[in-house]
Amino acid sequence: QVLSLPIVVIVHGNQDNNAKATVLWDNAFSEIDRVPFVVAERVPWEKMCDTLNLKFMAEVQTTKGLLKEHYFFLAQKIFNDHSAGPEDFQSRSVSWAQFNKEILPGRGFTFWQWFDGVLDLTKRCLKSYWSDRLIVGFISKQYVCKLLSTEPDGTFLLRFSDSEIGGVTIAHVIRGQDGSSQVENIQPFSAKDLSIRSLGDRIRDLGQLRNLYPSTPKDQAFGSHYNSERRAGC
């Protein structure tokens, strides 16, 4: 006999995502002296936050972890509760089903499938942007509208797509001559898109983008990420 980290045997690549979820849950939440294969069905949300943060930092290879406002957004997503405040989630528990079985409302994927897609995209194409804190990432479309609606024309921020797995989108404000504002979200960019032309160069290309929220000129924020020589590559 020999002690081992959890392993999952799969027969097809489409089982990979579920296998990773199983290993993560087992690694994070099983007791050292447990009965073999027994893992808690529900775990405290705060413990889940710590696990997601450690996983994110390890996968992306960054020292910049998740922030309190990111946890709040993730709690709203996994619990499907947009009326509770940040402190209301601290005493809640999250189940395995909420983590990796139940389909998110109005979507065709689970919370873990969505989060794993964010991990993969950030690791492959957005590591430097995330590490420079240029991506808000974990923020709802509704809250973005609230933040940007009072900002000057051309103010923008970057968030992870809610509707697609592994996508990053740019939200920006358009202010009319009458002073009215409208927040638009650009079609999400996938890892494939960003392998053709980097995020920094795409931001430089879009003339309607002027200042990274709240008030940093885009050339100042993203200038070091512009690529003057090559037109491809994450």
PDB file of C-alpha atoms in Angstrom:
ATOM      1  CA  GLN A   1       0.000   0.000   0.000  1.00  0.00           C
ATOM      2  CA  VAL A   2       1.082   3.568  -0.611  1.00  0.00           C
ATOM      3  CA  LEU A   3      -0.509   6.925   0.138  1.00  0.00           C
ATOM      4  CA  SER A   4      -1.350   8.945  -2.942  1.00  0.00           C
ATOM      5  CA  LEU A   5      -2.856  12.227  -3.952  1.00  0.00           C
ATOM      6  CA  PRO A   6      -6.393  11.786  -5.358  1.00  0.00           C
ATOM      7  CA  ILE A   7      -6.535  10.452  -8.905  1.00  0.00           C
ATOM      8  CA  VAL A   8      -9.424  10.055 -11.314  1.00  0.00           C
ATOM      9  CA  VAL A   9      -9.313   7.668 -14.254  1.00  0.00           C
ATOM     10  CA  ILE A  10     -11.121   8.916 -17.362  1.00  0.00           C
ATOM     11  CA  VAL A  11     -11.772   7.327 -20.759  1.00  0.00           C
ATOM     12  CA  HIS A  12     -12.379  10.473 -22.814  1.00  0.00           C
ATOM     13  CA  GLY A  13     -11.165  14.070 -22.867  1.00  0.00           C
ATOM     14  CA  ASN A  14     -14.683  15.394 -22.317  1.00  0.00           C
ATOM     15  CA  GLN A  15     -14.495  13.972 -18.775  1.00  0.00           C
ATOM     16  CA  ASP A  16     -11.411  16.028 -17.948  1.00  0.00           C
ATOM     17  CA  ASN A  17     -13.261  19.009 -16.497  1.00  0.00           C
ATOM     18  CA  ASN A  18     -15.340  16.868 -14.145  1.00  0.00           C
ATOM     19  CA  ALA A  19     -12.253  14.907 -13.112  1.00  0.00           C
ATOM     20  CA  LYS A  20     -10.404  18.106 -12.191  1.00  0.00           C
ATOM     21  CA  ALA A  21     -13.379  19.210 -10.092  1.00  0.00           C
ATOM     22  CA  THR A  22     -13.410  15.874  -8.251  1.00  0.00           C
ATOM     23  CA  VAL A  23      -9.687  16.048  -7.498  1.00  0.00           C
ATOM     24  CA  LEU A  24      -9.911  19.673  -6.358  1.00  0.00           C
ATOM     25  CA  TRP A  25     -12.842  18.973  -4.012  1.00  0.00           C
ATOM     26  CA  ASP A  26     -11.132  15.887  -2.588  1.00  0.00           C
ATOM     27  CA  ASN A  27      -7.793  17.641  -2.084  1.00  0.00           C
ATOM     28  CA  ALA A  28      -9.344  20.656  -0.418  1.00  0.00           C
ATOM     29  CA  PHE A  29     -12.078  19.203   1.752  1.00  0.00           C
ATOM     30  CA  SER A  30     -11.303  15.600   2.730  1.00  0.00           C
ATOM     31  CA  GLU A  31     -10.061  14.820   6.236  1.00  0.00           C
ATOM     32  CA  ILE A  32      -6.639  13.237   6.705  1.00  0.00           C
ATOM     33  CA  ASP A  33      -7.998  10.313   8.763  1.00  0.00           C
ATOM     34  CA  ARG A  34     -11.187   9.855   6.742  1.00  0.00           C
ATOM     35  CA  VAL A  35     -12.819   6.641   5.644  1.00  0.00           C
ATOM     36  CA  PRO A  36     -11.515   6.050   2.077  1.00  0.00           C
ATOM     37  CA  PHE A  37     -13.352   8.069  -0.603  1.00  0.00           C
ATOM     38  CA  VAL A  38     -15.549   9.898   1.932  1.00  0.00           C
ATOM     39  CA  VAL A  39     -15.630  13.658   1.393  1.00  0.00           C
ATOM     40  CA  ALA A  40     -17.979  16.255   2.825  1.00  0.00           C
ATOM     41  CA  GLU A  41     -20.986  17.006   0.645  1.00  0.00           C
ATOM     42  CA  ARG A  42     -21.135  20.613   1.851  1.00  0.00           C
ATOM     43  CA  VAL A  43     -18.331  22.952   2.903  1.00  0.00           C
ATOM     44  CA  PRO A  44     -18.238  26.487   4.346  1.00  0.00           C
ATOM     45  CA  TRP A  45     -18.225  29.188   1.680  1.00  0.00           C
ATOM     46  CA  GLU A  46     -15.179  30.835   3.273  1.00  0.00           C
ATOM     47  CA  LYS A  47     -13.237  27.602   2.863  1.00  0.00           C
ATOM     48  CA  MET A  48     -14.338  27.414  -0.769  1.00  0.00           C
ATOM     49  CA  CYS A  49     -13.077  30.976  -1.296  1.00  0.00           C
ATOM     50  CA  ASP A  50      -9.646  30.001   0.035  1.00  0.00           C
ATOM     51  CA  THR A  51      -9.598  26.973  -2.263  1.00  0.00           C
ATOM     52  CA  LEU A  52     -10.581  28.941  -5.380  1.00  0.00           C
ATOM     53  CA  ASN A  53      -7.965  31.576  -4.580  1.00  0.00           C
ATOM     54  CA  LEU A  54      -5.173  29.048  -4.114  1.00  0.00           C
ATOM     55  CA  LYS A  55      -6.206  27.225  -7.286  1.00  0.00           C
ATOM     56  CA  PHE A  56      -6.293  30.467  -9.275  1.00  0.00           C
ATOM     57  CA  MET A  57      -2.875  31.630  -8.115  1.00  0.00           C
ATOM     58  CA  ALA A  58      -1.297  28.210  -8.684  1.00  0.00           C
ATOM     59  CA  GLU A  59      -2.761  27.705 -12.157  1.00  0.00           C
ATOM     60  CA  VAL A  60      -2.090  31.226 -13.410  1.00  0.00           C
ATOM     61  CA  GLN A  61       1.294  31.393 -11.646  1.00  0.00           C
ATOM     62  CA  THR A  62       0.624  34.823 -10.174  1.00  0.00           C
ATOM     63  CA  THR A  63       1.057  36.433  -6.779  1.00  0.00           C
ATOM     64  CA  LYS A  64      -2.110  38.503  -7.270  1.00  0.00           C
ATOM     65  CA  GLY A  65      -4.991  36.537  -5.814  1.00  0.00           C
ATOM     66  CA  LEU A  66      -8.724  37.084  -5.615  1.00  0.00           C
ATOM     67  CA  LEU A  67     -10.108  40.088  -3.733  1.00  0.00           C
ATOM     68  CA  LYS A  68     -13.132  40.434  -1.437  1.00  0.00           C
ATOM     69  CA  GLU A  69     -15.232  41.909  -4.228  1.00  0.00           C
ATOM     70  CA  HIS A  70     -14.352  38.912  -6.407  1.00  0.00           C
ATOM     71  CA  TYR A  71     -15.579  36.522  -3.712  1.00  0.00           C
ATOM     72  CA  PHE A  72     -18.834  38.466  -3.489  1.00  0.00           C
ATOM     73  CA  PHE A  73     -19.438  38.093  -7.225  1.00  0.00           C
ATOM     74  CA  LEU A  74     -18.591  34.374  -7.111  1.00  0.00           C
ATOM     75  CA  ALA A  75     -20.961  33.875  -4.170  1.00  0.00           C
ATOM     76  CA  GLN A  76     -23.795  35.564  -6.048  1.00  0.00           C
ATOM     77  CA  LYS A  77     -23.072  33.279  -8.987  1.00  0.00           C
ATOM     78  CA  ILE A  78     -22.829  29.944  -7.205  1.00  0.00           C
ATOM     79  CA  PHE A  79     -25.763  30.591  -4.844  1.00  0.00           C
ATOM     80  CA  ASN A  80     -27.849  32.382  -7.491  1.00  0.00           C
ATOM     81  CA  ASP A  81     -28.603  35.098  -4.956  1.00  0.00           C
ATOM     82  CA  HIS A  82     -28.279  38.753  -5.964  1.00  0.00           C
ATOM     83  CA  SER A  83     -30.137  40.222  -3.007  1.00  0.00           C
ATOM     84  CA  ALA A  84     -27.747  39.229  -0.203  1.00  0.00           C
ATOM     85  CA  GLY A  85     -24.833  41.383   0.957  1.00  0.00           C
ATOM     86  CA  PRO A  86     -21.203  40.198   1.211  1.00  0.00           C
ATOM     87  CA  GLU A  87     -21.515  39.426   4.920  1.00  0.00           C
ATOM     88  CA  ASP A  88     -24.609  37.260   4.323  1.00  0.00           C
ATOM     89  CA  PHE A  89     -22.584  34.664   2.447  1.00  0.00           C
ATOM     90  CA  GLN A  90     -19.967  34.204   5.164  1.00  0.00           C
ATOM     91  CA  SER A  91     -22.119  31.815   7.176  1.00  0.00           C
ATOM     92  CA  ARG A  92     -23.350  29.783   4.201  1.00  0.00           C
ATOM     93  CA  SER A  93     -22.213  26.400   2.977  1.00  0.00           C
ATOM     94  CA  VAL A  94     -21.794  25.370  -0.642  1.00  0.00           C
ATOM     95  CA  SER A  95     -22.568  21.880  -1.897  1.00  0.00           C
ATOM     96  CA  TRP A  96     -20.832  19.652  -4.424  1.00  0.00           C
ATOM     97  CA  ALA A  97     -23.948  19.911  -6.578  1.00  0.00           C
ATOM     98  CA  GLN A  98     -23.780  23.722  -6.609  1.00  0.00           C
ATOM     99  CA  PHE A  99     -20.088  23.528  -7.413  1.00  0.00           C
ATOM    100  CA  ASN A 100     -20.093  20.998 -10.234  1.00  0.00           C
ATOM    101  CA  LYS A 101     -23.510  19.453 -10.969  1.00  0.00           C
ATOM    102  CA  GLU A 102     -26.189  22.100 -11.176  1.00  0.00           C
ATOM    103  CA  ILE A 103     -26.334  24.147 -14.376  1.00  0.00           C
ATOM    104  CA  LEU A 104     -26.124  27.904 -13.775  1.00  0.00           C
ATOM    105  CA  PRO A 105     -29.446  29.688 -14.425  1.00  0.00           C
ATOM    106  CA  GLY A 106     -29.869  30.523 -18.095  1.00  0.00           C
ATOM    107  CA  ARG A 107     -26.579  28.852 -19.031  1.00  0.00           C
ATOM    108  CA  GLY A 108     -25.470  25.480 -20.318  1.00  0.00           C
ATOM    109  CA  PHE A 109     -22.625  24.897 -17.864  1.00  0.00           C
ATOM    110  CA  THR A 110     -21.851  24.539 -14.157  1.00  0.00           C
ATOM    111  CA  PHE A 111     -20.061  26.962 -11.857  1.00  0.00           C
ATOM    112  CA  TRP A 112     -16.857  24.912 -11.994  1.00  0.00           C
ATOM    113  CA  GLN A 113     -16.924  24.632 -15.790  1.00  0.00           C
ATOM    114  CA  TRP A 114     -17.201  28.420 -15.977  1.00  0.00           C
ATOM    115  CA  PHE A 115     -14.458  29.027 -13.377  1.00  0.00           C
ATOM    116  CA  ASP A 116     -12.133  26.494 -14.988  1.00  0.00           C
ATOM    117  CA  GLY A 117     -12.618  28.272 -18.313  1.00  0.00           C
ATOM    118  CA  VAL A 118     -11.542  31.527 -16.666  1.00  0.00           C
ATOM    119  CA  LEU A 119      -8.484  29.764 -15.235  1.00  0.00           C
ATOM    120  CA  ASP A 120      -7.465  28.401 -18.614  1.00  0.00           C
ATOM    121  CA  LEU A 121      -7.941  31.716 -20.434  1.00  0.00           C
ATOM    122  CA  THR A 122      -6.046  33.708 -17.801  1.00  0.00           C
ATOM    123  CA  LYS A 123      -3.205  31.191 -17.653  1.00  0.00           C
ATOM    124  CA  ARG A 124      -2.799  31.093 -21.435  1.00  0.00           C
ATOM    125  CA  CYS A 125      -3.390  34.705 -22.460  1.00  0.00           C
ATOM    126  CA  LEU A 126      -4.030  37.105 -19.584  1.00  0.00           C
ATOM    127  CA  LYS A 127      -1.455  36.374 -16.890  1.00  0.00           C
ATOM    128  CA  SER A 128       0.462  39.644 -17.254  1.00  0.00           C
ATOM    129  CA  TYR A 129      -2.709  41.730 -17.464  1.00  0.00           C
ATOM    130  CA  TRP A 130      -4.141  40.094 -14.344  1.00  0.00           C
ATOM    131  CA  SER A 131      -0.859  40.446 -12.460  1.00  0.00           C
ATOM    132  CA  ASP A 132      -0.805  44.160 -13.338  1.00  0.00           C
ATOM    133  CA  ARG A 133      -4.392  44.445 -12.000  1.00  0.00           C
ATOM    134  CA  LEU A 134      -5.682  45.639 -15.368  1.00  0.00           C
ATOM    135  CA  ILE A 135      -8.564  43.143 -15.339  1.00  0.00           C
ATOM    136  CA  VAL A 136     -11.421  43.408 -12.855  1.00  0.00           C
ATOM    137  CA  GLY A 137     -12.583  40.052 -14.174  1.00  0.00           C
ATOM    138  CA  PHE A 138     -14.990  38.775 -11.547  1.00  0.00           C
ATOM    139  CA  ILE A 139     -17.754  41.365 -11.729  1.00  0.00           C
ATOM    140  CA  SER A 140     -21.352  41.228 -12.889  1.00  0.00           C
ATOM    141  CA  LYS A 141     -22.649  42.905 -16.025  1.00  0.00           C
ATOM    142  CA  GLN A 142     -25.224  44.751 -13.930  1.00  0.00           C
ATOM    143  CA  TYR A 143     -22.637  46.161 -11.520  1.00  0.00           C
ATOM    144  CA  VAL A 144     -20.416  47.220 -14.413  1.00  0.00           C
ATOM    145  CA  CYS A 145     -23.306  49.289 -15.771  1.00  0.00           C
ATOM    146  CA  LYS A 146     -23.695  50.924 -12.366  1.00  0.00           C
ATOM    147  CA  LEU A 147     -19.976  51.745 -12.178  1.00  0.00           C
ATOM    148  CA  LEU A 148     -19.590  53.083 -15.702  1.00  0.00           C
ATOM    149  CA  SER A 149     -22.878  54.922 -16.155  1.00  0.00           C
ATOM    150  CA  THR A 150     -21.577  58.064 -14.418  1.00  0.00           C
ATOM    151  CA  GLU A 151     -18.131  57.994 -16.030  1.00  0.00           C
ATOM    152  CA  PRO A 152     -16.873  60.024 -19.021  1.00  0.00           C
ATOM    153  CA  ASP A 153     -17.272  58.763 -22.573  1.00  0.00           C
ATOM    154  CA  GLY A 154     -14.758  56.033 -23.419  1.00  0.00           C
ATOM    155  CA  THR A 155     -14.199  54.767 -19.863  1.00  0.00           C
ATOM    156  CA  PHE A 156     -13.890  50.970 -19.901  1.00  0.00           C
ATOM    157  CA  LEU A 157     -13.041  47.907 -17.844  1.00  0.00           C
ATOM    158  CA  LEU A 158     -12.464  44.225 -18.493  1.00  0.00           C
ATOM    159  CA  ARG A 159     -14.533  41.397 -17.064  1.00  0.00           C
ATOM    160  CA  PHE A 160     -14.865  37.671 -17.609  1.00  0.00           C
ATOM    161  CA  SER A 161     -17.840  36.735 -19.764  1.00  0.00           C
ATOM    162  CA  ASP A 162     -20.914  35.352 -18.008  1.00  0.00           C
ATOM    163  CA  SER A 163     -22.397  33.833 -21.144  1.00  0.00           C
ATOM    164  CA  GLU A 164     -19.351  32.039 -22.548  1.00  0.00           C
ATOM    165  CA  ILE A 165     -16.781  29.704 -21.028  1.00  0.00           C
ATOM    166  CA  GLY A 166     -13.272  31.142 -21.252  1.00  0.00           C
ATOM    167  CA  GLY A 167     -14.067  34.605 -22.573  1.00  0.00           C
ATOM    168  CA  VAL A 168     -13.053  38.137 -21.589  1.00  0.00           C
ATOM    169  CA  THR A 169     -15.120  41.126 -22.624  1.00  0.00           C
ATOM    170  CA  ILE A 170     -14.644  44.885 -22.589  1.00  0.00           C
ATOM    171  CA  ALA A 171     -17.427  47.064 -21.177  1.00  0.00           C
ATOM    172  CA  HIS A 172     -17.286  50.744 -22.116  1.00  0.00           C
ATOM    173  CA  VAL A 173     -19.494  53.793 -21.763  1.00  0.00           C
ATOM    174  CA  ILE A 174     -20.848  55.845 -24.650  1.00  0.00           C
ATOM    175  CA  ARG A 175     -22.152  59.250 -23.666  1.00  0.00           C
ATOM    176  CA  GLY A 176     -24.482  61.099 -26.024  1.00  0.00           C
ATOM    177  CA  GLN A 177     -24.541  64.807 -26.759  1.00  0.00           C
ATOM    178  CA  ASP A 178     -27.515  65.158 -24.423  1.00  0.00           C
ATOM    179  CA  GLY A 179     -25.437  63.715 -21.574  1.00  0.00           C
ATOM    180  CA  SER A 180     -27.178  60.343 -21.530  1.00  0.00           C
ATOM    181  CA  SER A 181     -24.967  57.293 -21.120  1.00  0.00           C
ATOM    182  CA  GLN A 182     -25.061  53.782 -22.484  1.00  0.00           C
ATOM    183  CA  VAL A 183     -22.792  50.901 -21.461  1.00  0.00           C
ATOM    184  CA  GLU A 184     -21.881  48.476 -24.224  1.00  0.00           C
ATOM    185  CA  ASN A 185     -20.146  45.120 -23.954  1.00  0.00           C
ATOM    186  CA  ILE A 186     -17.887  44.033 -26.788  1.00  0.00           C
ATOM    187  CA  GLN A 187     -18.230  40.440 -27.982  1.00  0.00           C
ATOM    188  CA  PRO A 188     -16.063  38.275 -25.677  1.00  0.00           C
ATOM    189  CA  PHE A 189     -12.565  37.334 -26.807  1.00  0.00           C
ATOM    190  CA  SER A 190     -11.574  33.674 -26.463  1.00  0.00           C
ATOM    191  CA  ALA A 191      -8.083  32.212 -26.128  1.00  0.00           C
ATOM    192  CA  LYS A 192      -8.179  31.522 -29.869  1.00  0.00           C
ATOM    193  CA  ASP A 193      -8.980  35.174 -30.576  1.00  0.00           C
ATOM    194  CA  LEU A 194      -6.173  36.360 -28.326  1.00  0.00           C
ATOM    195  CA  SER A 195      -3.689  33.973 -29.932  1.00  0.00           C
ATOM    196  CA  ILE A 196      -4.335  35.781 -33.228  1.00  0.00           C
ATOM    197  CA  ARG A 197      -4.072  39.284 -31.790  1.00  0.00           C
ATOM    198  CA  SER A 198      -3.250  40.072 -28.171  1.00  0.00           C
ATOM    199  CA  LEU A 199      -5.609  41.800 -25.782  1.00  0.00           C
ATOM    200  CA  GLY A 200      -3.345  44.846 -25.504  1.00  0.00           C
ATOM    201  CA  ASP A 201      -3.228  45.339 -29.262  1.00  0.00           C
ATOM    202  CA  ARG A 202      -7.004  44.877 -29.538  1.00  0.00           C
ATOM    203  CA  ILE A 203      -7.507  47.573 -26.907  1.00  0.00           C
ATOM    204  CA  ARG A 204      -5.149  49.874 -28.799  1.00  0.00           C
ATOM    205  CA  ASP A 205      -7.124  49.206 -32.015  1.00  0.00           C
ATOM    206  CA  LEU A 206     -10.471  50.214 -30.486  1.00  0.00           C
ATOM    207  CA  GLY A 207     -10.643  53.980 -30.748  1.00  0.00           C
ATOM    208  CA  GLN A 208     -13.780  54.227 -28.598  1.00  0.00           C
ATOM    209  CA  LEU A 209     -11.744  53.066 -25.573  1.00  0.00           C
ATOM    210  CA  ARG A 210     -10.007  55.946 -23.804  1.00  0.00           C
ATOM    211  CA  ASN A 211      -9.551  55.471 -20.059  1.00  0.00           C
ATOM    212  CA  LEU A 212      -9.316  52.319 -17.991  1.00  0.00           C
ATOM    213  CA  TYR A 213     -11.738  52.664 -15.066  1.00  0.00           C
ATOM    214  CA  PRO A 214     -11.647  54.829 -13.128  1.00  0.00           C
ATOM    215  CA  SER A 215      -9.397  57.318 -14.938  1.00  0.00           C
ATOM    216  CA  THR A 216      -6.147  55.844 -16.308  1.00  0.00           C
ATOM    217  CA  PRO A 217      -5.436  56.673 -19.984  1.00  0.00           C
ATOM    218  CA  LYS A 218      -5.404  53.390 -21.883  1.00  0.00           C
ATOM    219  CA  ASP A 219      -1.924  53.960 -23.359  1.00  0.00           C
ATOM    220  CA  GLN A 220      -0.575  54.465 -19.855  1.00  0.00           C
ATOM    221  CA  ALA A 221      -2.319  51.351 -18.529  1.00  0.00           C
ATOM    222  CA  PHE A 222      -1.692  49.007 -21.458  1.00  0.00           C
ATOM    223  CA  GLY A 223       1.291  50.580 -23.233  1.00  0.00           C
ATOM    224  CA  SER A 224       3.733  47.961 -21.953  1.00  0.00           C
ATOM    225  CA  HIS A 225       1.448  45.264 -23.416  1.00  0.00           C
ATOM    226  CA  TYR A 226       1.302  46.751 -26.922  1.00  0.00           C
ATOM    227  CA  ASN A 227       3.171  44.709 -29.499  1.00  0.00           C
ATOM    228  CA  SER A 228       4.711  46.814 -32.245  1.00  0.00           C
ATOM    229  CA  GLU A 229       6.568  43.975 -33.937  1.00  0.00           C
ATOM    230  CA  ARG A 230       4.319  40.911 -33.995  1.00  0.00           C
ATOM    231  CA  ARG A 231       0.588  40.842 -34.560  1.00  0.00           C
ATOM    232  CA  ALA A 232      -0.026  37.463 -32.987  1.00  0.00           C
ATOM    233  CA  GLY A 233       0.451  35.655 -29.705  1.00  0.00           C
ATOM    234  CA  CYS A 234      -1.114  35.822 -26.266  1.00  0.00           C
TER     235      CYS A 234
END
